[in-house]
Structure formats: C-alpha cells, structure tokens
C-alpha cells in the first residue's frame, strides 16, 4: 500500500485514529512525529468522543453514527468548529448528534449545512441598550462607547 492510500485509510476511519490518540499525551503524539497542532486537535477530539461526559448515551450514539455513515476526520473537525459557538454541554451534544446525522456529504456542502444548523442552536448576541459606557484597557487606553438613536447622538 502506498503512502497516499495509507493516509486515505487513516482519514476515512477517524475513530480508530482518535481512540489511539486517547491514550497518549500531546507530547507523546509529537514524539511519534505528529505536528503539534495536529496532536492538539487529535487530543481534543479524543477528549470529546472518548473522554468522560455526563451524556454518555449521546457520545456513544455519535460514535456509532460516525462509524455507520463513514464520516471522515475533516467532518469531525467541521463539527467541532461549529460546537464552539454553542454554550452548555447538553446543547453541544445535541448539536453534535444533529451534525453527525447529516451524513457523508462532501466537506464543503457539509460545512454549509452544519453552519445553518448551528445558527438554530447558537444564542444571538445581546441587544444593545441606549447609554454611554467608559472602559479602560490593559495598556491604559480609555474607550468611550455611545449607543443610541441617530437623532440622540
């Protein structure tokens, strides 16, 4: 088997790779020859899909769906990027479950649909209120913010 086929086999079965990384530290993964950012990403995925959580049924369901639908490592990275916009562990696992169930779409189409689903879960930013606020930054610069109607300002 040539190196390209080996890489394709590893990327198409991400859970085996993640499970192997679950027992290692980041330093051990780097010592095995992985770049530091790749090692960090694998360790993060290992913590999510094989670590401790209060939602073990959803975790197991996600793992089973990933295996059955044949999602790749790229799909899992897209899913974890989307989950950063959501607060709360339960909501995060519900979003993962929904995104995993999208299936094995091309990554561009998967990312587009994942963002659309994530928008339903993400909390909107707080509405601005009328008023004035003054803040001082770490480097001793001051900031004055004025919020209001155009006629008021």
PDB file of N, CA and C in Angstrom, residues 49-147:
ATOM      1  N   UNK A  49     -14.828  12.522  22.138  1.00  0.00           N
ATOM      2  CA  UNK A  49     -15.503  11.295  21.746  1.00  0.00           C
ATOM      3  C   UNK A  49     -15.164  10.086  22.608  1.00  0.00           C
ATOM      4  N   UNK A  50     -14.104  10.161  23.417  1.00  0.00           N
ATOM      5  CA  UNK A  50     -13.743   9.042  24.285  1.00  0.00           C
ATOM      6  C   UNK A  50     -13.486   9.468  25.721  1.00  0.00           C
ATOM      7  N   UNK A  51     -13.647  10.731  26.033  1.00  0.00           N
ATOM      8  CA  UNK A  51     -13.438  11.223  27.388  1.00  0.00           C
ATOM      9  C   UNK A  51     -14.686  11.068  28.238  1.00  0.00           C
ATOM     10  N   UNK A  52     -14.604  11.567  29.450  1.00  0.00           N
ATOM     11  CA  UNK A  52     -15.748  11.493  30.358  1.00  0.00           C
ATOM     12  C   UNK A  52     -16.721  12.632  30.065  1.00  0.00           C
ATOM     13  N   UNK A  53     -17.990  12.312  30.138  1.00  0.00           N
ATOM     14  CA  UNK A  53     -19.047  13.289  29.918  1.00  0.00           C
ATOM     15  C   UNK A  53     -20.292  12.841  30.672  1.00  0.00           C
ATOM     16  N   UNK A  54     -21.181  13.751  30.909  1.00  0.00           N
ATOM     17  CA  UNK A  54     -22.451  13.413  31.546  1.00  0.00           C
ATOM     18  C   UNK A  54     -23.435  12.819  30.546  1.00  0.00           C
ATOM     19  N   UNK A  55     -23.116  12.910  29.279  1.00  0.00           N
ATOM     20  CA  UNK A  55     -24.022  12.480  28.214  1.00  0.00           C
ATOM     21  C   UNK A  55     -23.410  11.313  27.449  1.00  0.00           C
ATOM     22  N   UNK A  56     -23.202  10.200  28.155  1.00  0.00           N
ATOM     23  CA  UNK A  56     -22.522   9.050  27.560  1.00  0.00           C
ATOM     24  C   UNK A  56     -23.353   8.386  26.466  1.00  0.00           C
ATOM     25  N   UNK A  57     -24.673   8.423  26.583  1.00  0.00           N
ATOM     26  CA  UNK A  57     -25.502   7.823  25.530  1.00  0.00           C
ATOM     27  C   UNK A  57     -25.374   8.599  24.231  1.00  0.00           C
ATOM     28  N   UNK A  58     -25.398   9.916  24.324  1.00  0.00           N
ATOM     29  CA  UNK A  58     -25.234  10.729  23.113  1.00  0.00           C
ATOM     30  C   UNK A  58     -23.837  10.541  22.533  1.00  0.00           C
ATOM     31  N   UNK A  59     -22.837  10.425  23.406  1.00  0.00           N
ATOM     32  CA  UNK A  59     -21.463  10.211  22.956  1.00  0.00           C
ATOM     33  C   UNK A  59     -21.368   8.881  22.198  1.00  0.00           C
ATOM     34  N   UNK A  60     -21.925   7.824  22.768  1.00  0.00           N
ATOM     35  CA  UNK A  60     -21.890   6.514  22.123  1.00  0.00           C
ATOM     36  C   UNK A  60     -22.698   6.521  20.831  1.00  0.00           C
ATOM     37  N   UNK A  61     -23.825   7.226  20.841  1.00  0.00           N
ATOM     38  CA  UNK A  61     -24.650   7.334  19.640  1.00  0.00           C
ATOM     39  C   UNK A  61     -23.901   8.058  18.520  1.00  0.00           C
ATOM     40  N   UNK A  62     -23.200   9.115  18.882  1.00  0.00           N
ATOM     41  CA  UNK A  62     -22.416   9.852  17.886  1.00  0.00           C
ATOM     42  C   UNK A  62     -21.316   8.974  17.305  1.00  0.00           C
ATOM     43  N   UNK A  63     -20.619   8.229  18.168  1.00  0.00           N
ATOM     44  CA  UNK A  63     -19.555   7.338  17.683  1.00  0.00           C
ATOM     45  C   UNK A  63     -20.112   6.282  16.737  1.00  0.00           C
ATOM     46  N   UNK A  64     -21.252   5.697  17.089  1.00  0.00           N
ATOM     47  CA  UNK A  64     -21.857   4.672  16.239  1.00  0.00           C
ATOM     48  C   UNK A  64     -22.285   5.259  14.895  1.00  0.00           C
ATOM     49  N   UNK A  65     -22.846   6.444  14.920  1.00  0.00           N
ATOM     50  CA  UNK A  65     -23.287   7.083  13.679  1.00  0.00           C
ATOM     51  C   UNK A  65     -22.093   7.457  12.806  1.00  0.00           C
ATOM     52  N   UNK A  66     -21.018   7.930  13.424  1.00  0.00           N
ATOM     53  CA  UNK A  66     -19.802   8.253  12.667  1.00  0.00           C
ATOM     54  C   UNK A  66     -19.292   7.013  11.950  1.00  0.00           C
ATOM     55  N   UNK A  67     -19.280   5.887  12.652  1.00  0.00           N
ATOM     56  CA  UNK A  67     -18.833   4.634  12.042  1.00  0.00           C
ATOM     57  C   UNK A  67     -19.757   4.177  10.932  1.00  0.00           C
ATOM     58  N   UNK A  68     -21.071   4.220  11.190  1.00  0.00           N
ATOM     59  CA  UNK A  68     -22.014   3.682  10.209  1.00  0.00           C
ATOM     60  C   UNK A  68     -22.116   4.550   8.954  1.00  0.00           C
ATOM     61  N   UNK A  69     -22.012   5.862   9.110  1.00  0.00           N
ATOM     62  CA  UNK A  69     -22.132   6.753   7.947  1.00  0.00           C
ATOM     63  C   UNK A  69     -20.798   7.010   7.255  1.00  0.00           C
ATOM     64  N   UNK A  70     -19.705   6.621   7.890  1.00  0.00           N
ATOM     65  CA  UNK A  70     -18.398   6.772   7.262  1.00  0.00           C
ATOM     66  C   UNK A  70     -17.892   8.202   7.213  1.00  0.00           C
ATOM     67  N   UNK A  71     -18.140   8.963   8.273  1.00  0.00           N
ATOM     68  CA  UNK A  71     -17.632  10.332   8.303  1.00  0.00           C
ATOM     69  C   UNK A  71     -16.111  10.326   8.408  1.00  0.00           C
ATOM     70  N   UNK A  72     -15.498  11.354   7.860  1.00  0.00           N
ATOM     71  CA  UNK A  72     -14.040  11.458   7.849  1.00  0.00           C
ATOM     72  C   UNK A  72     -13.567  12.392   8.960  1.00  0.00           C
ATOM     73  N   UNK A  73     -12.257  12.475   9.102  1.00  0.00           N
ATOM     74  CA  UNK A  73     -11.670  13.372  10.093  1.00  0.00           C
ATOM     75  C   UNK A  73     -12.019  14.824   9.781  1.00  0.00           C
ATOM     76  N   UNK A  74     -12.104  15.168   8.514  1.00  0.00           N
ATOM     77  CA  UNK A  74     -12.475  16.536   8.122  1.00  0.00           C
ATOM     78  C   UNK A  74     -13.890  16.871   8.595  1.00  0.00           C
ATOM     79  N   UNK A  75     -14.799  15.909   8.514  1.00  0.00           N
ATOM     80  CA  UNK A  75     -16.162  16.136   9.001  1.00  0.00           C
ATOM     81  C   UNK A  75     -16.165  16.402  10.506  1.00  0.00           C
ATOM     82  N   UNK A  76     -15.377  15.626  11.251  1.00  0.00           N
ATOM     83  CA  UNK A  76     -15.336  15.816  12.704  1.00  0.00           C
ATOM     84  C   UNK A  76     -14.743  17.171  13.076  1.00  0.00           C
ATOM     85  N   UNK A  77     -13.763  17.621  12.318  1.00  0.00           N
ATOM     86  CA  UNK A  77     -13.192  18.945  12.580  1.00  0.00           C
ATOM     87  C   UNK A  77     -14.207  20.045  12.310  1.00  0.00           C
ATOM     88  N   UNK A  78     -15.018  19.892  11.281  1.00  0.00           N
ATOM     89  CA  UNK A  78     -16.078  20.862  11.000  1.00  0.00           C
ATOM     90  C   UNK A  78     -17.094  20.865  12.140  1.00  0.00           C
ATOM     91  N   UNK A  79     -17.459  19.680  12.619  1.00  0.00           N
ATOM     92  CA  UNK A  79     -18.419  19.571  13.718  1.00  0.00           C
ATOM     93  C   UNK A  79     -17.891  20.282  14.958  1.00  0.00           C
ATOM     94  N   UNK A  80     -16.630  20.055  15.293  1.00  0.00           N
ATOM     95  CA  UNK A  80     -16.079  20.683  16.499  1.00  0.00           C
ATOM     96  C   UNK A  80     -15.936  22.193  16.331  1.00  0.00           C
ATOM     97  N   UNK A  81     -15.693  22.661  15.122  1.00  0.00           N
ATOM     98  CA  UNK A  81     -15.664  24.105  14.874  1.00  0.00           C
ATOM     99  C   UNK A  81     -17.046  24.705  15.128  1.00  0.00           C
ATOM    100  N   UNK A  82     -18.089  24.008  14.703  1.00  0.00           N
ATOM    101  CA  UNK A  82     -19.453  24.506  14.902  1.00  0.00           C
ATOM    102  C   UNK A  82     -19.856  24.485  16.367  1.00  0.00           C
ATOM    103  N   UNK A  83     -19.395  23.492  17.122  1.00  0.00           N
ATOM    104  CA  UNK A  83     -19.823  23.394  18.518  1.00  0.00           C
ATOM    105  C   UNK A  83     -19.227  24.485  19.396  1.00  0.00           C
ATOM    106  N   UNK A  84     -18.196  25.158  18.931  1.00  0.00           N
ATOM    107  CA  UNK A  84     -17.614  26.247  19.725  1.00  0.00           C
ATOM    108  C   UNK A  84     -18.562  27.428  19.864  1.00  0.00           C
ATOM    109  N   UNK A  85     -19.547  27.534  18.991  1.00  0.00           N
ATOM    110  CA  UNK A  85     -20.481  28.661  19.034  1.00  0.00           C
ATOM    111  C   UNK A  85     -21.637  28.430  19.990  1.00  0.00           C
ATOM    112  N   UNK A  86     -21.707  27.241  20.579  1.00  0.00           N
ATOM    113  CA  UNK A  86     -22.844  26.868  21.411  1.00  0.00           C
ATOM    114  C   UNK A  86     -22.391  26.763  22.862  1.00  0.00           C
ATOM    115  N   UNK A  87     -23.254  27.182  23.780  1.00  0.00           N
ATOM    116  CA  UNK A  87     -22.932  27.076  25.203  1.00  0.00           C
ATOM    117  C   UNK A  87     -23.723  25.941  25.824  1.00  0.00           C
ATOM    118  N   UNK A  88     -23.156  25.319  26.838  1.00  0.00           N
ATOM    119  CA  UNK A  88     -23.822  24.248  27.564  1.00  0.00           C
ATOM    120  C   UNK A  88     -23.476  22.885  26.993  1.00  0.00           C
ATOM    121  N   UNK A  89     -23.168  21.960  27.884  1.00  0.00           N
ATOM    122  CA  UNK A  89     -22.743  20.631  27.438  1.00  0.00           C
ATOM    123  C   UNK A  89     -23.873  19.868  26.754  1.00  0.00           C
ATOM    124  N   UNK A  90     -25.088  19.965  27.289  1.00  0.00           N
ATOM    125  CA  UNK A  90     -26.207  19.243  26.682  1.00  0.00           C
ATOM    126  C   UNK A  90     -26.501  19.756  25.283  1.00  0.00           C
ATOM    127  N   UNK A  91     -26.537  21.059  25.126  1.00  0.00           N
ATOM    128  CA  UNK A  91     -26.799  21.654  23.820  1.00  0.00           C
ATOM    129  C   UNK A  91     -25.697  21.296  22.834  1.00  0.00           C
ATOM    130  N   UNK A  92     -24.459  21.255  23.313  1.00  0.00           N
ATOM    131  CA  UNK A  92     -23.337  20.903  22.455  1.00  0.00           C
ATOM    132  C   UNK A  92     -23.468  19.472  21.946  1.00  0.00           C
ATOM    133  N   UNK A  93     -23.849  18.555  22.828  1.00  0.00           N
ATOM    134  CA  UNK A  93     -24.012  17.163  22.394  1.00  0.00           C
ATOM    135  C   UNK A  93     -25.216  17.003  21.469  1.00  0.00           C
ATOM    136  N   UNK A  94     -26.280  17.751  21.701  1.00  0.00           N
ATOM    137  CA  UNK A  94     -27.426  17.698  20.794  1.00  0.00           C
ATOM    138  C   UNK A  94     -27.025  18.197  19.403  1.00  0.00           C
ATOM    139  N   UNK A  95     -26.224  19.263  19.363  1.00  0.00           N
ATOM    140  CA  UNK A  95     -25.750  19.776  18.077  1.00  0.00           C
ATOM    141  C   UNK A  95     -24.850  18.750  17.398  1.00  0.00           C
ATOM    142  N   UNK A  96     -23.934  18.138  18.150  1.00  0.00           N
ATOM    143  CA  UNK A  96     -23.070  17.100  17.562  1.00  0.00           C
ATOM    144  C   UNK A  96     -23.917  15.983  16.966  1.00  0.00           C
ATOM    145  N   UNK A  97     -24.933  15.550  17.704  1.00  0.00           N
ATOM    146  CA  UNK A  97     -25.803  14.467  17.224  1.00  0.00           C
ATOM    147  C   UNK A  97     -26.463  14.863  15.907  1.00  0.00           C
ATOM    148  N   UNK A  98     -26.975  16.077  15.828  1.00  0.00           N
ATOM    149  CA  UNK A  98     -27.636  16.533  14.607  1.00  0.00           C
ATOM    150  C   UNK A  98     -26.649  16.662  13.445  1.00  0.00           C
ATOM    151  N   UNK A  99     -25.450  17.148  13.727  1.00  0.00           N
ATOM    152  CA  UNK A  99     -24.464  17.322  12.659  1.00  0.00           C
ATOM    153  C   UNK A  99     -23.926  15.984  12.168  1.00  0.00           C
ATOM    154  N   UNK A 100     -23.750  15.047  13.059  1.00  0.00           N
ATOM    155  CA  UNK A 100     -23.276  13.720  12.660  1.00  0.00           C
ATOM    156  C   UNK A 100     -24.306  13.055  11.750  1.00  0.00           C
ATOM    157  N   UNK A 101     -25.580  13.303  12.032  1.00  0.00           N
ATOM    158  CA  UNK A 101     -26.644  12.688  11.236  1.00  0.00           C
ATOM    159  C   UNK A 101     -26.812  13.312   9.850  1.00  0.00           C
ATOM    160  N   UNK A 102     -26.054  14.355   9.545  1.00  0.00           N
ATOM    161  CA  UNK A 102     -26.109  14.922   8.187  1.00  0.00           C
ATOM    162  C   UNK A 102     -25.626  13.921   7.150  1.00  0.00           C
ATOM    163  N   UNK A 103     -24.726  13.047   7.554  1.00  0.00           N
ATOM    164  CA  UNK A 103     -24.237  12.025   6.639  1.00  0.00           C
ATOM    165  C   UNK A 103     -22.920  12.409   6.005  1.00  0.00           C
ATOM    166  N   UNK A 104     -22.463  11.542   5.123  1.00  0.00           N
ATOM    167  CA  UNK A 104     -21.157  11.680   4.494  1.00  0.00           C
ATOM    168  C   UNK A 104     -21.279  12.517   3.222  1.00  0.00           C
ATOM    169  N   UNK A 105     -21.506  13.788   3.397  1.00  0.00           N
ATOM    170  CA  UNK A 105     -21.579  14.733   2.272  1.00  0.00           C
ATOM    171  C   UNK A 105     -20.178  15.222   1.941  1.00  0.00           C
ATOM    172  N   UNK A 106     -19.962  15.789   0.758  1.00  0.00           N
ATOM    173  CA  UNK A 106     -18.681  16.463   0.505  1.00  0.00           C
ATOM    174  C   UNK A 106     -18.465  17.553   1.564  1.00  0.00           C
ATOM    175  N   UNK A 107     -17.212  17.773   1.951  1.00  0.00           N
ATOM    176  CA  UNK A 107     -16.937  18.636   3.101  1.00  0.00           C
ATOM    177  C   UNK A 107     -17.452  20.058   2.917  1.00  0.00           C
ATOM    178  N   UNK A 108     -17.402  20.603   1.728  1.00  0.00           N
ATOM    179  CA  UNK A 108     -17.914  21.956   1.505  1.00  0.00           C
ATOM    180  C   UNK A 108     -19.412  22.029   1.753  1.00  0.00           C
ATOM    181  N   UNK A 109     -20.144  21.076   1.221  1.00  0.00           N
ATOM    182  CA  UNK A 109     -21.595  21.032   1.420  1.00  0.00           C
ATOM    183  C   UNK A 109     -21.919  20.724   2.885  1.00  0.00           C
ATOM    184  N   UNK A 110     -21.135  19.850   3.500  1.00  0.00           N
ATOM    185  CA  UNK A 110     -21.330  19.515   4.912  1.00  0.00           C
ATOM    186  C   UNK A 110     -21.145  20.753   5.780  1.00  0.00           C
ATOM    187  N   UNK A 111     -20.101  21.538   5.507  1.00  0.00           N
ATOM    188  CA  UNK A 111     -19.822  22.738   6.294  1.00  0.00           C
ATOM    189  C   UNK A 111     -20.952  23.757   6.151  1.00  0.00           C
ATOM    190  N   UNK A 112     -21.475  23.923   4.957  1.00  0.00           N
ATOM    191  CA  UNK A 112     -22.562  24.870   4.733  1.00  0.00           C
ATOM    192  C   UNK A 112     -23.806  24.466   5.510  1.00  0.00           C
ATOM    193  N   UNK A 113     -24.180  23.205   5.428  1.00  0.00           N
ATOM    194  CA  UNK A 113     -25.370  22.734   6.146  1.00  0.00           C
ATOM    195  C   UNK A 113     -25.142  22.744   7.654  1.00  0.00           C
ATOM    196  N   UNK A 114     -23.908  22.455   8.072  1.00  0.00           N
ATOM    197  CA  UNK A 114     -23.591  22.465   9.507  1.00  0.00           C
ATOM    198  C   UNK A 114     -23.726  23.870  10.079  1.00  0.00           C
ATOM    199  N   UNK A 115     -23.260  24.881   9.341  1.00  0.00           N
ATOM    200  CA  UNK A 115     -23.397  26.259   9.812  1.00  0.00           C
ATOM    201  C   UNK A 115     -24.865  26.656   9.923  1.00  0.00           C
ATOM    202  N   UNK A 116     -25.685  26.204   8.974  1.00  0.00           N
ATOM    203  CA  UNK A 116     -27.115  26.535   9.015  1.00  0.00           C
ATOM    204  C   UNK A 116     -27.773  25.906  10.242  1.00  0.00           C
ATOM    205  N   UNK A 117     -27.423  24.671  10.560  1.00  0.00           N
ATOM    206  CA  UNK A 117     -27.977  24.005  11.743  1.00  0.00           C
ATOM    207  C   UNK A 117     -27.463  24.672  13.011  1.00  0.00           C
ATOM    208  N   UNK A 118     -26.193  25.042  13.017  1.00  0.00           N
ATOM    209  CA  UNK A 118     -25.590  25.673  14.190  1.00  0.00           C
ATOM    210  C   UNK A 118     -26.261  27.005  14.504  1.00  0.00           C
ATOM    211  N   UNK A 119     -26.680  27.728  13.483  1.00  0.00           N
ATOM    212  CA  UNK A 119     -27.357  29.010  13.705  1.00  0.00           C
ATOM    213  C   UNK A 119     -28.640  28.839  14.517  1.00  0.00           C
ATOM    214  N   UNK A 120     -29.305  27.676  14.401  1.00  0.00           N
ATOM    215  CA  UNK A 120     -30.506  27.422  15.195  1.00  0.00           C
ATOM    216  C   UNK A 120     -30.169  27.209  16.670  1.00  0.00           C
ATOM    217  N   UNK A 121     -28.983  26.695  16.948  1.00  0.00           N
ATOM    218  CA  UNK A 121     -28.568  26.408  18.324  1.00  0.00           C
ATOM    219  C   UNK A 121     -27.865  27.586  19.001  1.00  0.00           C
ATOM    220  N   UNK A 122     -27.183  28.394  18.215  1.00  0.00           N
ATOM    221  CA  UNK A 122     -26.375  29.473  18.783  1.00  0.00           C
ATOM    222  C   UNK A 122     -27.274  30.559  19.369  1.00  0.00           C
ATOM    223  N   UNK A 123     -26.855  31.084  20.498  1.00  0.00           N
ATOM    224  CA  UNK A 123     -27.605  32.171  21.112  1.00  0.00           C
ATOM    225  C   UNK A 123     -27.235  33.477  20.423  1.00  0.00           C
ATOM    226  N   UNK A 124     -28.227  34.301  20.122  1.00  0.00           N
ATOM    227  CA  UNK A 124     -27.913  35.561  19.441  1.00  0.00           C
ATOM    228  C   UNK A 124     -27.161  36.498  20.389  1.00  0.00           C
ATOM    229  N   UNK A 125     -26.395  37.416  19.837  1.00  0.00           N
ATOM    230  CA  UNK A 125     -25.690  38.367  20.693  1.00  0.00           C
ATOM    231  C   UNK A 125     -26.685  39.257  21.426  1.00  0.00           C
ATOM    232  N   UNK A 126     -26.320  39.739  22.600  1.00  0.00           N
ATOM    233  CA  UNK A 126     -27.249  40.581  23.350  1.00  0.00           C
ATOM    234  C   UNK A 126     -27.549  41.883  22.598  1.00  0.00           C
ATOM    235  N   UNK A 127     -28.765  42.349  22.762  1.00  0.00           N
ATOM    236  CA  UNK A 127     -29.159  43.594  22.107  1.00  0.00           C
ATOM    237  C   UNK A 127     -28.479  44.772  22.801  1.00  0.00           C
ATOM    238  N   UNK A 128     -28.138  45.758  22.019  1.00  0.00           N
ATOM    239  CA  UNK A 128     -27.534  46.959  22.584  1.00  0.00           C
ATOM    240  C   UNK A 128     -28.591  47.779  23.323  1.00  0.00           C
ATOM    241  N   UNK A 129     -28.185  48.379  24.395  1.00  0.00           N
ATOM    242  CA  UNK A 129     -29.076  49.270  25.137  1.00  0.00           C
ATOM    243  C   UNK A 129     -28.555  50.693  24.996  1.00  0.00           C
ATOM    244  N   UNK A 130     -29.480  51.637  25.037  1.00  0.00           N
ATOM    245  CA  UNK A 130     -29.085  53.032  24.934  1.00  0.00           C
ATOM    246  C   UNK A 130     -28.258  53.413  26.147  1.00  0.00           C
ATOM    247  N   UNK A 131     -27.245  54.237  25.902  1.00  0.00           N
ATOM    248  CA  UNK A 131     -26.449  54.704  27.025  1.00  0.00           C
ATOM    249  C   UNK A 131     -25.000  54.940  26.637  1.00  0.00           C
ATOM    250  N   UNK A 132     -24.231  55.282  27.645  1.00  0.00           N
ATOM    251  CA  UNK A 132     -22.816  55.590  27.473  1.00  0.00           C
ATOM    252  C   UNK A 132     -22.027  54.671  28.398  1.00  0.00           C
ATOM    253  N   UNK A 133     -20.913  54.152  27.888  1.00  0.00           N
ATOM    254  CA  UNK A 133     -20.043  53.336  28.746  1.00  0.00           C
ATOM    255  C   UNK A 133     -18.596  53.751  28.513  1.00  0.00           C
ATOM    256  N   UNK A 134     -17.833  53.694  29.587  1.00  0.00           N
ATOM    257  CA  UNK A 134     -16.409  54.029  29.532  1.00  0.00           C
ATOM    258  C   UNK A 134     -15.638  52.826  30.049  1.00  0.00           C
ATOM    259  N   UNK A 135     -14.641  52.401  29.277  1.00  0.00           N
ATOM    260  CA  UNK A 135     -13.806  51.254  29.651  1.00  0.00           C
ATOM    261  C   UNK A 135     -12.340  51.659  29.593  1.00  0.00           C
ATOM    262  N   UNK A 136     -11.554  51.053  30.471  1.00  0.00           N
ATOM    263  CA  UNK A 136     -10.108  51.235  30.425  1.00  0.00           C
ATOM    264  C   UNK A 136      -9.478  49.895  30.084  1.00  0.00           C
ATOM    265  N   UNK A 137      -8.628  49.886  29.056  1.00  0.00           N
ATOM    266  CA  UNK A 137      -7.958  48.675  28.618  1.00  0.00           C
ATOM    267  C   UNK A 137      -6.717  48.408  29.449  1.00  0.00           C
ATOM    268  N   UNK A 138      -6.109  47.237  29.224  1.00  0.00           N
ATOM    269  CA  UNK A 138      -4.919  46.856  29.972  1.00  0.00           C
ATOM    270  C   UNK A 138      -3.743  47.806  29.761  1.00  0.00           C
ATOM    271  N   UNK A 139      -3.624  48.316  28.545  1.00  0.00           N
ATOM    272  CA  UNK A 139      -2.495  49.199  28.265  1.00  0.00           C
ATOM    273  C   UNK A 139      -2.824  50.672  28.547  1.00  0.00           C
ATOM    274  N   UNK A 140      -3.775  50.898  29.453  1.00  0.00           N
ATOM    275  CA  UNK A 140      -4.140  52.216  29.959  1.00  0.00           C
ATOM    276  C   UNK A 140      -4.724  53.138  28.889  1.00  0.00           C
ATOM    277  N   UNK A 141      -5.394  52.564  27.894  1.00  0.00           N
ATOM    278  CA  UNK A 141      -6.148  53.358  26.928  1.00  0.00           C
ATOM    279  C   UNK A 141      -7.612  53.333  27.331  1.00  0.00           C
ATOM    280  N   UNK A 142      -8.275  54.462  27.168  1.00  0.00           N
ATOM    281  CA  UNK A 142      -9.674  54.566  27.538  1.00  0.00           C
ATOM    282  C   UNK A 142     -10.539  54.479  26.294  1.00  0.00           C
ATOM    283  N   UNK A 143     -11.758  53.928  26.476  1.00  0.00           N
ATOM    284  CA  UNK A 143     -12.677  53.764  25.366  1.00  0.00           C
ATOM    285  C   UNK A 143     -14.044  54.296  25.799  1.00  0.00           C
ATOM    286  N   UNK A 144     -14.621  55.139  24.956  1.00  0.00           N
ATOM    287  CA  UNK A 144     -15.929  55.708  25.224  1.00  0.00           C
ATOM    288  C   UNK A 144     -16.897  55.167  24.166  1.00  0.00           C
ATOM    289  N   UNK A 145     -17.988  54.539  24.614  1.00  0.00           N
ATOM    290  CA  UNK A 145     -18.995  53.988  23.690  1.00  0.00           C
ATOM    291  C   UNK A 145     -20.312  54.703  23.928  1.00  0.00           C
ATOM    292  N   UNK A 146     -20.923  55.122  22.831  1.00  0.00           N
ATOM    293  CA  UNK A 146     -22.233  55.762  22.904  1.00  0.00           C
ATOM    294  C   UNK A 146     -23.200  54.954  22.043  1.00  0.00           C
ATOM    295  N   UNK A 147     -24.279  54.486  22.635  1.00  0.00           N
ATOM    296  CA  UNK A 147     -25.309  53.749  21.928  1.00  0.00           C
ATOM    297  C   UNK A 147     -26.599  54.537  21.998  1.00  0.00           C
TER     298      UNK A 147
END
